[in-house]
């Protein structure tokens, strides 16, 4: 440091300090360059006619293909079907999920005993940490046509005469995906809202009490407006992530019988790329997905800035 | 609360408590259901369907065959070692990177910001990774579980960064005056002061790594290096399709209550025992780790 002062450097900019800082960052930098930046060259594949045997050099040397890969995909019947499923499951799922999370958070906040409140939170967070493989298999077992819980109950109540094979019927798939995700993530998704609610100024509630506000009125006019910022940010994230299905979940629940309603963008990329080895087409779908996601993020942010003065950027 | 309201308030709390207990039961039930059915005998399931509350006929057969299966043991070992290595190294490398990144006097910050955001918002996709891993000769080896997973991503860097910024500058200054190097500052001052965020992110990494199956699905093909999650996935997939084929046939015969054949039920109880086994470590550490979760999400939410 003394040396650098002599040379007119500010402290902390001397060679030894900089060297130490950069070496601390070295492993992370190498890993990021290698496993995040280098793979971006893979996006070139969308515009190439690439064959697996060509290896890593082929990414650069294989012949250009123009927009041929995109044309094949957009013309494909499967593509439209999986786009509908992706958007459908995500739109309905996010709408239900956000409303349920806000509602649940509001009622958790109403619990007066702190101990019970933390028990409710601990228990309902738990399924979030169980893998989708395990949770998905449990869902499949619960819905099984051979003596699964739902069929047993429906048969006993006399609602149905013969068991329904839920997992093999495409028309139930959206509901199964949305509801199973709701049960698994409901508790966890309230975490940000309960945190936001606990930060609301208590004087606002006291003032509302003096005005004789009912419980519902306090939620409507005090709590909800106070956590508006959090809600807006969660909606922006939901809209931006609308092309991202939960691969882990959908892939477990998917089977050849329900494929027409269960094929989503990520399982489609897996199928086209890793199973059929159509690398160019898979890369094209990936680019399509990324561009759409960035546009959606920008749009959601713009709309929320206009409407509520709250945005991400 | 005033006294006139208190009776109404009490009734409200009773209703609220009932609803909350119901919601808790719904969230816990799926795990309970798989536990009791893994402890149920296959004969009972094939006769009466799956148990709802308690095992119809208690049996440890499925657990015995799971614990005797060498494939499951190997998968368990691979998953465990992978989780431990990745959690420790990933947390270390990410926090080291974040420390450098958080210092005001770091030169070349623009470069790090650029690669950080690039890696956060763009993704080469499964195919690019497949080609890269093949070129690096880690495709279909144990290393594919370790090497690409050693950095926690730029989002975690931002979370660490927010935390480091909260450490008072005077601490750094006095350490520097005492002649401490940046390494000493990081390992002796920053790490001990960042224990909550390190534990929170470490737990998230551990859970994510333990539960991950896509790395196995995409980048391996031999069964010797499959993880527990992937093993679960493959038996779930095969039992689901086998059961469904059977069902569609028997549904055509319009019997009133179709139940599984003995062997299918046997297979199913083994699958359930296996599921409970793979979720067990998480359920055991869950109560201890739980207090960090909220912190972990909170530090994420204050990112600027």
JSON list of C-alpha atoms in Angstrom, two decimals, chain A residues 9-188:
[
{"chain": "A", "resi": 9, "resn": "UNK", "atom": "CA", "xyz": [-2.34, 5.16, -6.71]},
{"chain": "A", "resi": 10, "resn": "UNK", "atom": "CA", "xyz": [-5.39, 4.97, -4.50]},
{"chain": "A", "resi": 11, "resn": "UNK", "atom": "CA", "xyz": [-5.12, 2.33, -1.73]},
{"chain": "A", "resi": 12, "resn": "UNK", "atom": "CA", "xyz": [-6.47, -1.09, -2.64]},
{"chain": "A", "resi": 13, "resn": "UNK", "atom": "CA", "xyz": [-5.44, -0.78, -6.28]},
{"chain": "A", "resi": 14, "resn": "UNK", "atom": "CA", "xyz": [-1.92, -2.11, -5.74]},
{"chain": "A", "resi": 15, "resn": "UNK", "atom": "CA", "xyz": [-0.81, -5.17, -7.61]},
{"chain": "A", "resi": 16, "resn": "UNK", "atom": "CA", "xyz": [-0.85, -7.58, -4.65]},
{"chain": "A", "resi": 17, "resn": "UNK", "atom": "CA", "xyz": [-4.43, -6.74, -3.64]},
{"chain": "A", "resi": 18, "resn": "UNK", "atom": "CA", "xyz": [-5.70, -6.96, -7.21]},
{"chain": "A", "resi": 19, "resn": "UNK", "atom": "CA", "xyz": [-3.90, -10.25, -7.72]},
{"chain": "A", "resi": 20, "resn": "UNK", "atom": "CA", "xyz": [-5.48, -11.68, -4.57]},
{"chain": "A", "resi": 21, "resn": "UNK", "atom": "CA", "xyz": [-8.96, -10.53, -5.56]},
{"chain": "A", "resi": 22, "resn": "UNK", "atom": "CA", "xyz": [-8.69, -11.92, -9.07]},
{"chain": "A", "resi": 23, "resn": "UNK", "atom": "CA", "xyz": [-7.37, -15.27, -7.86]},
{"chain": "A", "resi": 24, "resn": "UNK", "atom": "CA", "xyz": [-10.33, -15.56, -5.50]},
{"chain": "A", "resi": 25, "resn": "UNK", "atom": "CA", "xyz": [-12.57, -15.03, -8.52]},
{"chain": "A", "resi": 26, "resn": "UNK", "atom": "CA", "xyz": [-10.61, -17.36, -10.80]},
{"chain": "A", "resi": 27, "resn": "UNK", "atom": "CA", "xyz": [-12.42, -20.69, -10.25]},
{"chain": "A", "resi": 28, "resn": "UNK", "atom": "CA", "xyz": [-15.82, -19.04, -10.67]},
{"chain": "A", "resi": 29, "resn": "UNK", "atom": "CA", "xyz": [-14.70, -17.17, -13.77]},
{"chain": "A", "resi": 30, "resn": "UNK", "atom": "CA", "xyz": [-13.29, -20.27, -15.46]},
{"chain": "A", "resi": 31, "resn": "UNK", "atom": "CA", "xyz": [-16.42, -22.27, -14.63]},
{"chain": "A", "resi": 32, "resn": "UNK", "atom": "CA", "xyz": [-18.72, -19.55, -15.89]},
{"chain": "A", "resi": 33, "resn": "UNK", "atom": "CA", "xyz": [-16.79, -19.10, -19.15]},
{"chain": "A", "resi": 34, "resn": "UNK", "atom": "CA", "xyz": [-16.58, -22.84, -19.71]},
{"chain": "A", "resi": 35, "resn": "UNK", "atom": "CA", "xyz": [-20.08, -23.88, -18.78]},
{"chain": "A", "resi": 36, "resn": "UNK", "atom": "CA", "xyz": [-22.18, -20.80, -19.46]},
{"chain": "A", "resi": 37, "resn": "UNK", "atom": "CA", "xyz": [-20.48, -18.69, -22.10]},
{"chain": "A", "resi": 38, "resn": "UNK", "atom": "CA", "xyz": [-18.88, -21.33, -24.33]},
{"chain": "A", "resi": 39, "resn": "UNK", "atom": "CA", "xyz": [-22.17, -23.30, -24.69]},
{"chain": "A", "resi": 40, "resn": "UNK", "atom": "CA", "xyz": [-23.76, -20.16, -26.15]},
{"chain": "A", "resi": 41, "resn": "UNK", "atom": "CA", "xyz": [-22.02, -21.06, -29.42]},
{"chain": "A", "resi": 42, "resn": "UNK", "atom": "CA", "xyz": [-24.48, -23.93, -29.46]},
{"chain": "A", "resi": 43, "resn": "UNK", "atom": "CA", "xyz": [-27.12, -21.41, -30.48]},
{"chain": "A", "resi": 44, "resn": "UNK", "atom": "CA", "xyz": [-25.42, -21.41, -33.91]},
{"chain": "A", "resi": 45, "resn": "UNK", "atom": "CA", "xyz": [-26.72, -24.93, -34.40]},
{"chain": "A", "resi": 46, "resn": "UNK", "atom": "CA", "xyz": [-30.20, -23.55, -35.02]},
{"chain": "A", "resi": 47, "resn": "UNK", "atom": "CA", "xyz": [-28.95, -22.09, -38.29]},
{"chain": "A", "resi": 48, "resn": "UNK", "atom": "CA", "xyz": [-26.78, -25.06, -39.26]},
{"chain": "A", "resi": 49, "resn": "UNK", "atom": "CA", "xyz": [-27.17, -28.48, -40.73]},
{"chain": "A", "resi": 50, "resn": "UNK", "atom": "CA", "xyz": [-25.21, -30.25, -38.01]},
{"chain": "A", "resi": 51, "resn": "UNK", "atom": "CA", "xyz": [-24.61, -33.97, -37.60]},
{"chain": "A", "resi": 52, "resn": "UNK", "atom": "CA", "xyz": [-23.64, -35.64, -34.31]},
{"chain": "A", "resi": 53, "resn": "UNK", "atom": "CA", "xyz": [-20.49, -37.26, -35.72]},
{"chain": "A", "resi": 54, "resn": "UNK", "atom": "CA", "xyz": [-18.98, -33.87, -36.50]},
{"chain": "A", "resi": 55, "resn": "UNK", "atom": "CA", "xyz": [-18.22, -33.32, -32.81]},
{"chain": "A", "resi": 56, "resn": "UNK", "atom": "CA", "xyz": [-17.43, -29.94, -31.35]},
{"chain": "A", "resi": 57, "resn": "UNK", "atom": "CA", "xyz": [-15.65, -28.65, -34.45]},
{"chain": "A", "resi": 58, "resn": "UNK", "atom": "CA", "xyz": [-18.77, -29.31, -36.47]},
{"chain": "A", "resi": 59, "resn": "UNK", "atom": "CA", "xyz": [-20.55, -26.54, -34.58]},
{"chain": "A", "resi": 60, "resn": "UNK", "atom": "CA", "xyz": [-18.43, -24.11, -36.59]},
{"chain": "A", "resi": 61, "resn": "UNK", "atom": "CA", "xyz": [-17.63, -26.08, -39.75]},
{"chain": "A", "resi": 62, "resn": "UNK", "atom": "CA", "xyz": [-21.00, -27.62, -40.60]},
{"chain": "A", "resi": 63, "resn": "UNK", "atom": "CA", "xyz": [-22.87, -26.00, -43.52]},
{"chain": "A", "resi": 64, "resn": "UNK", "atom": "CA", "xyz": [-25.23, -23.06, -42.92]},
{"chain": "A", "resi": 65, "resn": "UNK", "atom": "CA", "xyz": [-28.88, -23.94, -43.19]},
{"chain": "A", "resi": 66, "resn": "UNK", "atom": "CA", "xyz": [-30.57, -20.52, -42.99]},
{"chain": "A", "resi": 67, "resn": "UNK", "atom": "CA", "xyz": [-33.95, -20.59, -41.31]},
{"chain": "A", "resi": 68, "resn": "UNK", "atom": "CA", "xyz": [-34.69, -24.10, -42.52]},
{"chain": "A", "resi": 69, "resn": "UNK", "atom": "CA", "xyz": [-34.77, -25.55, -38.99]},
{"chain": "A", "resi": 70, "resn": "UNK", "atom": "CA", "xyz": [-37.29, -22.92, -37.88]},
{"chain": "A", "resi": 71, "resn": "UNK", "atom": "CA", "xyz": [-39.45, -23.57, -40.95]},
{"chain": "A", "resi": 72, "resn": "UNK", "atom": "CA", "xyz": [-39.60, -27.30, -40.24]},
{"chain": "A", "resi": 73, "resn": "UNK", "atom": "CA", "xyz": [-40.55, -26.70, -36.62]},
{"chain": "A", "resi": 74, "resn": "UNK", "atom": "CA", "xyz": [-43.21, -24.05, -37.15]},
{"chain": "A", "resi": 75, "resn": "UNK", "atom": "CA", "xyz": [-44.82, -26.24, -39.79]},
{"chain": "A", "resi": 76, "resn": "UNK", "atom": "CA", "xyz": [-44.91, -29.20, -37.45]},
{"chain": "A", "resi": 77, "resn": "UNK", "atom": "CA", "xyz": [-48.25, -30.23, -35.98]},
{"chain": "A", "resi": 78, "resn": "UNK", "atom": "CA", "xyz": [-46.58, -31.28, -32.71]},
{"chain": "A", "resi": 79, "resn": "UNK", "atom": "CA", "xyz": [-45.19, -27.80, -32.28]},
{"chain": "A", "resi": 80, "resn": "UNK", "atom": "CA", "xyz": [-48.54, -26.03, -32.10]},
{"chain": "A", "resi": 81, "resn": "UNK", "atom": "CA", "xyz": [-49.86, -28.66, -29.73]},
{"chain": "A", "resi": 82, "resn": "UNK", "atom": "CA", "xyz": [-46.98, -28.30, -27.34]},
{"chain": "A", "resi": 83, "resn": "UNK", "atom": "CA", "xyz": [-47.14, -24.51, -27.47]},
{"chain": "A", "resi": 84, "resn": "UNK", "atom": "CA", "xyz": [-50.82, -24.68, -26.43]},
{"chain": "A", "resi": 85, "resn": "UNK", "atom": "CA", "xyz": [-49.96, -27.02, -23.56]},
{"chain": "A", "resi": 86, "resn": "UNK", "atom": "CA", "xyz": [-47.03, -24.91, -22.39]},
{"chain": "A", "resi": 87, "resn": "UNK", "atom": "CA", "xyz": [-49.05, -21.70, -22.34]},
{"chain": "A", "resi": 88, "resn": "UNK", "atom": "CA", "xyz": [-52.23, -23.32, -21.01]},
{"chain": "A", "resi": 89, "resn": "UNK", "atom": "CA", "xyz": [-50.66, -25.12, -18.07]},
{"chain": "A", "resi": 90, "resn": "UNK", "atom": "CA", "xyz": [-48.52, -22.12, -17.16]},
{"chain": "A", "resi": 91, "resn": "UNK", "atom": "CA", "xyz": [-51.18, -19.41, -17.52]},
{"chain": "A", "resi": 92, "resn": "UNK", "atom": "CA", "xyz": [-53.84, -21.22, -15.52]},
{"chain": "A", "resi": 93, "resn": "UNK", "atom": "CA", "xyz": [-51.29, -22.65, -13.09]},
{"chain": "A", "resi": 94, "resn": "UNK", "atom": "CA", "xyz": [-49.73, -19.25, -12.37]},
{"chain": "A", "resi": 95, "resn": "UNK", "atom": "CA", "xyz": [-53.09, -17.55, -11.99]},
{"chain": "A", "resi": 96, "resn": "UNK", "atom": "CA", "xyz": [-54.34, -20.18, -9.54]},
{"chain": "A", "resi": 97, "resn": "UNK", "atom": "CA", "xyz": [-50.97, -20.36, -7.80]},
{"chain": "A", "resi": 98, "resn": "UNK", "atom": "CA", "xyz": [-50.57, -16.62, -7.22]},
{"chain": "A", "resi": 99, "resn": "UNK", "atom": "CA", "xyz": [-54.15, -16.14, -6.03]},
{"chain": "A", "resi": 100, "resn": "UNK", "atom": "CA", "xyz": [-53.89, -19.13, -3.68]},
{"chain": "A", "resi": 101, "resn": "UNK", "atom": "CA", "xyz": [-50.56, -17.97, -2.31]},
{"chain": "A", "resi": 102, "resn": "UNK", "atom": "CA", "xyz": [-51.83, -14.44, -1.57]},
{"chain": "A", "resi": 103, "resn": "UNK", "atom": "CA", "xyz": [-55.00, -15.81, 0.03]},
{"chain": "A", "resi": 104, "resn": "UNK", "atom": "CA", "xyz": [-53.10, -18.34, 2.12]},
{"chain": "A", "resi": 105, "resn": "UNK", "atom": "CA", "xyz": [-50.57, -15.71, 3.22]},
{"chain": "A", "resi": 106, "resn": "UNK", "atom": "CA", "xyz": [-53.39, -13.38, 4.30]},
{"chain": "A", "resi": 107, "resn": "UNK", "atom": "CA", "xyz": [-54.92, -16.10, 6.46]},
{"chain": "A", "resi": 108, "resn": "UNK", "atom": "CA", "xyz": [-51.59, -17.25, 7.92]},
{"chain": "A", "resi": 109, "resn": "UNK", "atom": "CA", "xyz": [-51.17, -13.66, 9.04]},
{"chain": "A", "resi": 110, "resn": "UNK", "atom": "CA", "xyz": [-54.54, -13.86, 10.84]},
{"chain": "A", "resi": 111, "resn": "UNK", "atom": "CA", "xyz": [-53.37, -16.67, 13.12]},
{"chain": "A", "resi": 112, "resn": "UNK", "atom": "CA", "xyz": [-52.91, -15.13, 16.54]},
{"chain": "A", "resi": 113, "resn": "UNK", "atom": "CA", "xyz": [-50.68, -17.74, 18.20]},
{"chain": "A", "resi": 114, "resn": "UNK", "atom": "CA", "xyz": [-47.12, -17.37, 16.96]},
{"chain": "A", "resi": 115, "resn": "UNK", "atom": "CA", "xyz": [-46.25, -20.98, 17.73]},
{"chain": "A", "resi": 116, "resn": "UNK", "atom": "CA", "xyz": [-49.11, -22.40, 15.66]},
{"chain": "A", "resi": 117, "resn": "UNK", "atom": "CA", "xyz": [-48.28, -20.00, 12.85]},
{"chain": "A", "resi": 118, "resn": "UNK", "atom": "CA", "xyz": [-44.74, -21.32, 12.59]},
{"chain": "A", "resi": 119, "resn": "UNK", "atom": "CA", "xyz": [-45.99, -24.93, 12.71]},
{"chain": "A", "resi": 120, "resn": "UNK", "atom": "CA", "xyz": [-48.32, -24.20, 9.77]},
{"chain": "A", "resi": 121, "resn": "UNK", "atom": "CA", "xyz": [-45.45, -22.64, 7.84]},
{"chain": "A", "resi": 122, "resn": "UNK", "atom": "CA", "xyz": [-42.99, -25.45, 8.61]},
{"chain": "A", "resi": 123, "resn": "UNK", "atom": "CA", "xyz": [-45.42, -28.19, 7.62]},
{"chain": "A", "resi": 124, "resn": "UNK", "atom": "CA", "xyz": [-46.64, -26.57, 4.42]},
{"chain": "A", "resi": 125, "resn": "UNK", "atom": "CA", "xyz": [-43.11, -25.71, 3.21]},
{"chain": "A", "resi": 126, "resn": "UNK", "atom": "CA", "xyz": [-42.07, -29.36, 3.47]},
{"chain": "A", "resi": 127, "resn": "UNK", "atom": "CA", "xyz": [-43.30, -30.73, 0.10]},
{"chain": "A", "resi": 128, "resn": "UNK", "atom": "CA", "xyz": [-41.27, -28.06, -1.73]},
{"chain": "A", "resi": 129, "resn": "UNK", "atom": "CA", "xyz": [-38.12, -29.95, -0.72]},
{"chain": "A", "resi": 130, "resn": "UNK", "atom": "CA", "xyz": [-39.27, -33.34, -1.94]},
{"chain": "A", "resi": 131, "resn": "UNK", "atom": "CA", "xyz": [-38.17, -34.09, -5.48]},
{"chain": "A", "resi": 132, "resn": "UNK", "atom": "CA", "xyz": [-40.68, -34.14, -8.31]},
{"chain": "A", "resi": 133, "resn": "UNK", "atom": "CA", "xyz": [-39.75, -37.75, -9.02]},
{"chain": "A", "resi": 134, "resn": "UNK", "atom": "CA", "xyz": [-41.00, -38.75, -5.58]},
{"chain": "A", "resi": 135, "resn": "UNK", "atom": "CA", "xyz": [-43.95, -36.38, -5.46]},
{"chain": "A", "resi": 136, "resn": "UNK", "atom": "CA", "xyz": [-44.95, -37.21, -9.04]},
{"chain": "A", "resi": 137, "resn": "UNK", "atom": "CA", "xyz": [-44.89, -40.95, -8.37]},
{"chain": "A", "resi": 138, "resn": "UNK", "atom": "CA", "xyz": [-47.06, -40.41, -5.31]},
{"chain": "A", "resi": 139, "resn": "UNK", "atom": "CA", "xyz": [-49.53, -38.46, -7.45]},
{"chain": "A", "resi": 140, "resn": "UNK", "atom": "CA", "xyz": [-49.55, -41.29, -9.99]},
{"chain": "A", "resi": 141, "resn": "UNK", "atom": "CA", "xyz": [-50.21, -43.82, -7.20]},
{"chain": "A", "resi": 142, "resn": "UNK", "atom": "CA", "xyz": [-52.99, -41.71, -5.66]},
{"chain": "A", "resi": 143, "resn": "UNK", "atom": "CA", "xyz": [-54.67, -41.46, -9.06]},
{"chain": "A", "resi": 144, "resn": "UNK", "atom": "CA", "xyz": [-54.08, -45.09, -10.02]},
{"chain": "A", "resi": 145, "resn": "UNK", "atom": "CA", "xyz": [-56.95, -46.94, -11.63]},
{"chain": "A", "resi": 146, "resn": "UNK", "atom": "CA", "xyz": [-56.07, -50.07, -9.62]},
{"chain": "A", "resi": 147, "resn": "UNK", "atom": "CA", "xyz": [-57.24, -49.11, -6.18]},
{"chain": "A", "resi": 148, "resn": "UNK", "atom": "CA", "xyz": [-55.73, -45.62, -5.96]},
{"chain": "A", "resi": 149, "resn": "UNK", "atom": "CA", "xyz": [-57.18, -43.30, -3.32]},
{"chain": "A", "resi": 150, "resn": "UNK", "atom": "CA", "xyz": [-59.26, -41.12, -5.65]},
{"chain": "A", "resi": 151, "resn": "UNK", "atom": "CA", "xyz": [-60.86, -44.06, -7.41]},
{"chain": "A", "resi": 152, "resn": "UNK", "atom": "CA", "xyz": [-61.60, -45.78, -4.10]},
{"chain": "A", "resi": 153, "resn": "UNK", "atom": "CA", "xyz": [-63.36, -42.68, -2.79]},
{"chain": "A", "resi": 154, "resn": "UNK", "atom": "CA", "xyz": [-65.27, -41.98, -6.00]},
{"chain": "A", "resi": 155, "resn": "UNK", "atom": "CA", "xyz": [-66.39, -45.62, -6.22]},
{"chain": "A", "resi": 156, "resn": "UNK", "atom": "CA", "xyz": [-67.52, -45.67, -2.58]},
{"chain": "A", "resi": 157, "resn": "UNK", "atom": "CA", "xyz": [-69.47, -42.45, -3.01]},
{"chain": "A", "resi": 158, "resn": "UNK", "atom": "CA", "xyz": [-71.07, -43.95, -6.11]},
{"chain": "A", "resi": 159, "resn": "UNK", "atom": "CA", "xyz": [-69.95, -41.08, -8.34]},
{"chain": "A", "resi": 160, "resn": "UNK", "atom": "CA", "xyz": [-68.45, -43.49, -10.83]},
{"chain": "A", "resi": 161, "resn": "UNK", "atom": "CA", "xyz": [-69.13, -47.15, -11.58]},
{"chain": "A", "resi": 162, "resn": "UNK", "atom": "CA", "xyz": [-65.82, -48.11, -13.08]},
{"chain": "A", "resi": 163, "resn": "UNK", "atom": "CA", "xyz": [-62.46, -46.68, -12.07]},
{"chain": "A", "resi": 164, "resn": "UNK", "atom": "CA", "xyz": [-61.05, -43.82, -14.11]},
{"chain": "A", "resi": 165, "resn": "UNK", "atom": "CA", "xyz": [-57.50, -44.26, -15.31]},
{"chain": "A", "resi": 166, "resn": "UNK", "atom": "CA", "xyz": [-56.62, -40.60, -14.75]},
{"chain": "A", "resi": 167, "resn": "UNK", "atom": "CA", "xyz": [-53.04, -40.73, -15.97]},
{"chain": "A", "resi": 168, "resn": "UNK", "atom": "CA", "xyz": [-53.97, -42.40, -19.25]},
{"chain": "A", "resi": 169, "resn": "UNK", "atom": "CA", "xyz": [-56.63, -39.86, -20.21]},
{"chain": "A", "resi": 170, "resn": "UNK", "atom": "CA", "xyz": [-55.25, -36.71, -21.84]},
{"chain": "A", "resi": 171, "resn": "UNK", "atom": "CA", "xyz": [-58.18, -34.51, -20.77]},
{"chain": "A", "resi": 172, "resn": "UNK", "atom": "CA", "xyz": [-57.23, -34.72, -17.06]},
{"chain": "A", "resi": 173, "resn": "UNK", "atom": "CA", "xyz": [-53.58, -33.86, -17.55]},
{"chain": "A", "resi": 174, "resn": "UNK", "atom": "CA", "xyz": [-53.71, -30.07, -17.23]},
{"chain": "A", "resi": 175, "resn": "UNK", "atom": "CA", "xyz": [-55.72, -30.32, -14.03]},
{"chain": "A", "resi": 176, "resn": "UNK", "atom": "CA", "xyz": [-53.37, -32.94, -12.59]},
{"chain": "A", "resi": 177, "resn": "UNK", "atom": "CA", "xyz": [-50.28, -30.87, -13.40]},
{"chain": "A", "resi": 178, "resn": "UNK", "atom": "CA", "xyz": [-51.76, -27.65, -12.02]},
{"chain": "A", "resi": 179, "resn": "UNK", "atom": "CA", "xyz": [-53.28, -29.12, -8.85]},
{"chain": "A", "resi": 180, "resn": "UNK", "atom": "CA", "xyz": [-50.29, -31.29, -7.94]},
{"chain": "A", "resi": 181, "resn": "UNK", "atom": "CA", "xyz": [-48.04, -28.27, -8.29]},
{"chain": "A", "resi": 182, "resn": "UNK", "atom": "CA", "xyz": [-50.43, -26.26, -6.12]},
{"chain": "A", "resi": 183, "resn": "UNK", "atom": "CA", "xyz": [-50.32, -28.81, -3.29]},
{"chain": "A", "resi": 184, "resn": "UNK", "atom": "CA", "xyz": [-46.54, -29.09, -3.49]},
{"chain": "A", "resi": 185, "resn": "UNK", "atom": "CA", "xyz": [-45.74, -25.39, -3.69]},
{"chain": "A", "resi": 186, "resn": "UNK", "atom": "CA", "xyz": [-48.61, -23.61, -1.90]},
{"chain": "A", "resi": 187, "resn": "UNK", "atom": "CA", "xyz": [-46.80, -23.21, 1.42]},
{"chain": "A", "resi": 188, "resn": "UNK", "atom": "CA", "xyz": [-43.46, -22.27, -0.07]}
]
